[in-house]
PDB file of C-alpha atoms in Angstrom:
ATOM      1  CA  MET A   9     -33.273  12.716 -15.569  1.00  0.00           C
ATOM      2  CA  GLY A  10     -29.886  12.982 -18.133  1.00  0.00           C
ATOM      3  CA  ASP A  11     -28.363  14.318 -14.425  1.00  0.00           C
ATOM      4  CA  LEU A  12     -29.605  11.207 -12.055  1.00  0.00           C
ATOM      5  CA  THR A  13     -28.093   9.052 -15.506  1.00  0.00           C
ATOM      6  CA  GLY A  14     -25.032  10.564 -16.119  1.00  0.00           C
ATOM      7  CA  LEU A  15     -24.339  10.704 -12.094  1.00  0.00           C
ATOM      8  CA  MET A  16     -25.127   6.992 -12.316  1.00  0.00           C
ATOM      9  CA  LYS A  17     -22.731   6.567 -15.231  1.00  0.00           C
ATOM     10  CA  GLN A  18     -20.135   8.237 -13.279  1.00  0.00           C
ATOM     11  CA  ALA A  19     -20.018   6.121 -10.761  1.00  0.00           C
ATOM     12  CA  GLN A  20     -20.280   3.210 -12.615  1.00  0.00           C
ATOM     13  CA  GLU A  21     -17.130   4.726 -14.679  1.00  0.00           C
ATOM     14  CA  MET A  22     -15.473   5.123 -11.295  1.00  0.00           C
ATOM     15  CA  GLN A  23     -16.377   1.804  -9.639  1.00  0.00           C
ATOM     16  CA  GLU A  24     -14.934   0.148 -12.518  1.00  0.00           C
ATOM     17  CA  LYS A  25     -11.319   2.615 -11.994  1.00  0.00           C
ATOM     18  CA  MET A  26     -10.881   1.712  -8.096  1.00  0.00           C
ATOM     19  CA  GLN A  27     -11.753  -2.006  -9.284  1.00  0.00           C
ATOM     20  CA  ALA A  28      -7.705  -1.952 -11.773  1.00  0.00           C
ATOM     21  CA  ALA A  29      -6.185   0.606  -8.885  1.00  0.00           C
ATOM     22  CA  GLN A  30      -6.977  -2.401  -6.988  1.00  0.00           C
ATOM     23  CA  GLU A  31      -5.401  -4.761  -8.741  1.00  0.00           C
ATOM     24  CA  ARG A  32      -2.410  -2.639  -9.049  1.00  0.00           C
ATOM     25  CA  LEU A  33      -1.866  -2.221  -6.057  1.00  0.00           C
ATOM     26  CA  ALA A  34      -1.916  -6.154  -4.888  1.00  0.00           C
ATOM     27  CA  GLY A  35       1.157  -5.938  -7.718  1.00  0.00           C
ATOM     28  CA  ILE A  36       3.434  -3.064  -6.359  1.00  0.00           C
ATOM     29  CA  GLU A  37       6.127  -4.201  -3.740  1.00  0.00           C
ATOM     30  CA  VAL A  38       7.723  -1.774  -1.239  1.00  0.00           C
ATOM     31  CA  GLU A  39      10.577  -2.844   0.239  1.00  0.00           C
ATOM     32  CA  GLY A  40      10.774  -1.494   3.487  1.00  0.00           C
ATOM     33  CA  SER A  41      14.249  -1.620   5.460  1.00  0.00           C
ATOM     34  CA  ALA A  42      16.088  -1.063   9.245  1.00  0.00           C
ATOM     35  CA  GLY A  43      19.243  -1.947  10.533  1.00  0.00           C
ATOM     36  CA  ALA A  44      20.990   0.483   8.157  1.00  0.00           C
ATOM     37  CA  GLY A  45      19.177  -3.019   5.303  1.00  0.00           C
ATOM     38  CA  LEU A  46      20.344  -6.158   7.533  1.00  0.00           C
ATOM     39  CA  VAL A  47      16.305  -6.678   7.945  1.00  0.00           C
ATOM     40  CA  THR A  48      14.779  -5.623   4.658  1.00  0.00           C
ATOM     41  CA  VAL A  49      11.228  -6.678   4.131  1.00  0.00           C
ATOM     42  CA  VAL A  50       9.083  -6.402   0.930  1.00  0.00           C
ATOM     43  CA  ALA A  51       5.894  -5.885   0.207  1.00  0.00           C
ATOM     44  CA  THR A  52       2.828  -5.186  -1.014  1.00  0.00           C
ATOM     45  CA  ALA A  53       0.880  -1.812  -1.717  1.00  0.00           C
ATOM     46  CA  LYS A  54      -1.591  -3.009   0.191  1.00  0.00           C
ATOM     47  CA  GLY A  55       0.525  -3.643   2.796  1.00  0.00           C
ATOM     48  CA  GLU A  56       0.953  -7.518   1.940  1.00  0.00           C
ATOM     49  CA  VAL A  57       3.932  -8.348   3.803  1.00  0.00           C
ATOM     50  CA  ARG A  58       5.835 -10.871   1.390  1.00  0.00           C
ATOM     51  CA  ARG A  59       8.873 -11.334   2.066  1.00  0.00           C
ATOM     52  CA  VAL A  60      11.273 -10.461   4.796  1.00  0.00           C
ATOM     53  CA  SER A  61      15.862 -10.665   4.394  1.00  0.00           C
ATOM     54  CA  ILE A  62      17.513 -10.254   7.313  1.00  0.00           C
ATOM     55  CA  ASP A  63      21.360 -11.039   7.120  1.00  0.00           C
ATOM     56  CA  PRO A  64      23.060 -14.028   8.767  1.00  0.00           C
ATOM     57  CA  SER A  65      25.126 -11.141  10.855  1.00  0.00           C
ATOM     58  CA  LEU A  66      22.097 -11.748  12.602  1.00  0.00           C
ATOM     59  CA  MET A  67      21.035 -14.709  12.915  1.00  0.00           C
ATOM     60  CA  THR A  68      25.089 -15.356  15.534  1.00  0.00           C
ATOM     61  CA  ALA A  69      23.280 -11.914  17.944  1.00  0.00           C
ATOM     62  CA  ASP A  70      22.359 -13.619  21.308  1.00  0.00           C
ATOM     63  CA  ASP A  71      20.210 -10.793  21.504  1.00  0.00           C
ATOM     64  CA  ARG A  72      17.175 -11.739  20.116  1.00  0.00           C
ATOM     65  CA  GLU A  73      14.712  -8.409  20.915  1.00  0.00           C
ATOM     66  CA  VAL A  74      17.057  -6.360  18.844  1.00  0.00           C
ATOM     67  CA  LEU A  75      16.725  -8.520  16.125  1.00  0.00           C
ATOM     68  CA  GLU A  76      12.612  -9.212  16.458  1.00  0.00           C
ATOM     69  CA  ASP A  77      12.566  -4.855  17.016  1.00  0.00           C
ATOM     70  CA  LEU A  78      14.326  -5.141  13.191  1.00  0.00           C
ATOM     71  CA  VAL A  79      11.522  -6.843  12.128  1.00  0.00           C
ATOM     72  CA  VAL A  80       8.962  -4.565  13.524  1.00  0.00           C
ATOM     73  CA  ALA A  81      10.639  -0.896  11.985  1.00  0.00           C
ATOM     74  CA  ALA A  82      10.926  -3.202   8.973  1.00  0.00           C
ATOM     75  CA  VAL A  83       7.389  -3.933   8.127  1.00  0.00           C
ATOM     76  CA  ASN A  84       6.508  -0.719   9.411  1.00  0.00           C
ATOM     77  CA  ASP A  85       8.804   1.079   6.451  1.00  0.00           C
ATOM     78  CA  ALA A  86       7.483  -1.211   4.437  1.00  0.00           C
ATOM     79  CA  ARG A  87       3.726  -0.613   5.407  1.00  0.00           C
ATOM     80  CA  ALA A  88       4.488   3.198   5.497  1.00  0.00           C
ATOM     81  CA  LYS A  89       6.052   3.158   1.353  1.00  0.00           C
ATOM     82  CA  ALA A  90       2.915   0.882   0.672  1.00  0.00           C
ATOM     83  CA  GLU A  91       0.056   3.481   1.507  1.00  0.00           C
ATOM     84  CA  VAL A  92       2.198   6.349  -0.035  1.00  0.00           C
ATOM     85  CA  ARG A  93       1.765   4.214  -3.589  1.00  0.00           C
ATOM     86  CA  ALA A  94      -1.309   3.609  -2.565  1.00  0.00           C
ATOM     87  CA  GLN A  95      -2.321   8.034  -2.170  1.00  0.00           C
ATOM     88  CA  GLU A  96      -0.235   8.132  -5.366  1.00  0.00           C
ATOM     89  CA  GLU A  97      -2.585   5.401  -6.838  1.00  0.00           C
ATOM     90  CA  MET A  98      -5.678   6.231  -6.228  1.00  0.00           C
ATOM     91  CA  GLN A  99      -5.181  10.253  -7.436  1.00  0.00           C
ATOM     92  CA  GLN A 100      -5.273   8.955 -10.952  1.00  0.00           C
ATOM     93  CA  VAL A 101      -8.507   7.112  -9.716  1.00  0.00           C
ATOM     94  CA  THR A 102     -10.044  10.497  -8.840  1.00  0.00           C
ATOM     95  CA  ALA A 103      -8.123  13.082 -11.038  1.00  0.00           C
ATOM     96  CA  GLY A 104     -10.500  15.580 -12.444  1.00  0.00           C
ATOM     97  CA  LEU A 105     -13.380  14.236  -9.040  1.00  0.00           C
ATOM     98  CA  PRO A 106     -14.754  16.996  -7.141  1.00  0.00           C
ATOM     99  CA  LEU A 107     -13.470  15.144  -3.332  1.00  0.00           C
ATOM    100  CA  PRO A 108     -12.923  16.654  -0.414  1.00  0.00           C
ATOM    101  CA  PRO A 109      -9.563  17.593   0.523  1.00  0.00           C
ATOM    102  CA  GLY A 110      -8.627  14.363   2.885  1.00  0.00           C
ATOM    103  CA  PHE A 111     -10.506  12.560   1.318  1.00  0.00           C
ATOM    104  CA  LYS A 112      -9.540   8.170   1.745  1.00  0.00           C
ATOM    105  CA  LEU A 113      -9.977   5.733  -0.762  1.00  0.00           C
ATOM    106  CA  PRO A 114     -10.892   2.781  -0.999  1.00  0.00           C
ATOM    107  CA  PHE A 115     -13.527   3.967   1.882  1.00  0.00           C
TER     108      PHE A 115
END
């Protein structure tokens, strides 16, 4: 019975650590960019886009498709960086746990 109690306690602690990590991720901001910095996107490590910045020189361009492509590229860059930061945070939470390689949290 002691093993079950210890396991339940570990599960509760893990849940609390996961909640704290999720809260930290919401506060971490990453910046993605495209077009040599002409378009930048700021997003949280949870993937929520907060700001989009477009260099004024692109506003005079007649090619709207180029601008749209740059925005998409910047968002994807920010999302990739957010995922890396999220994985780093989760590794801190799960340090010492016997999880299989490649196991992703949160579920």
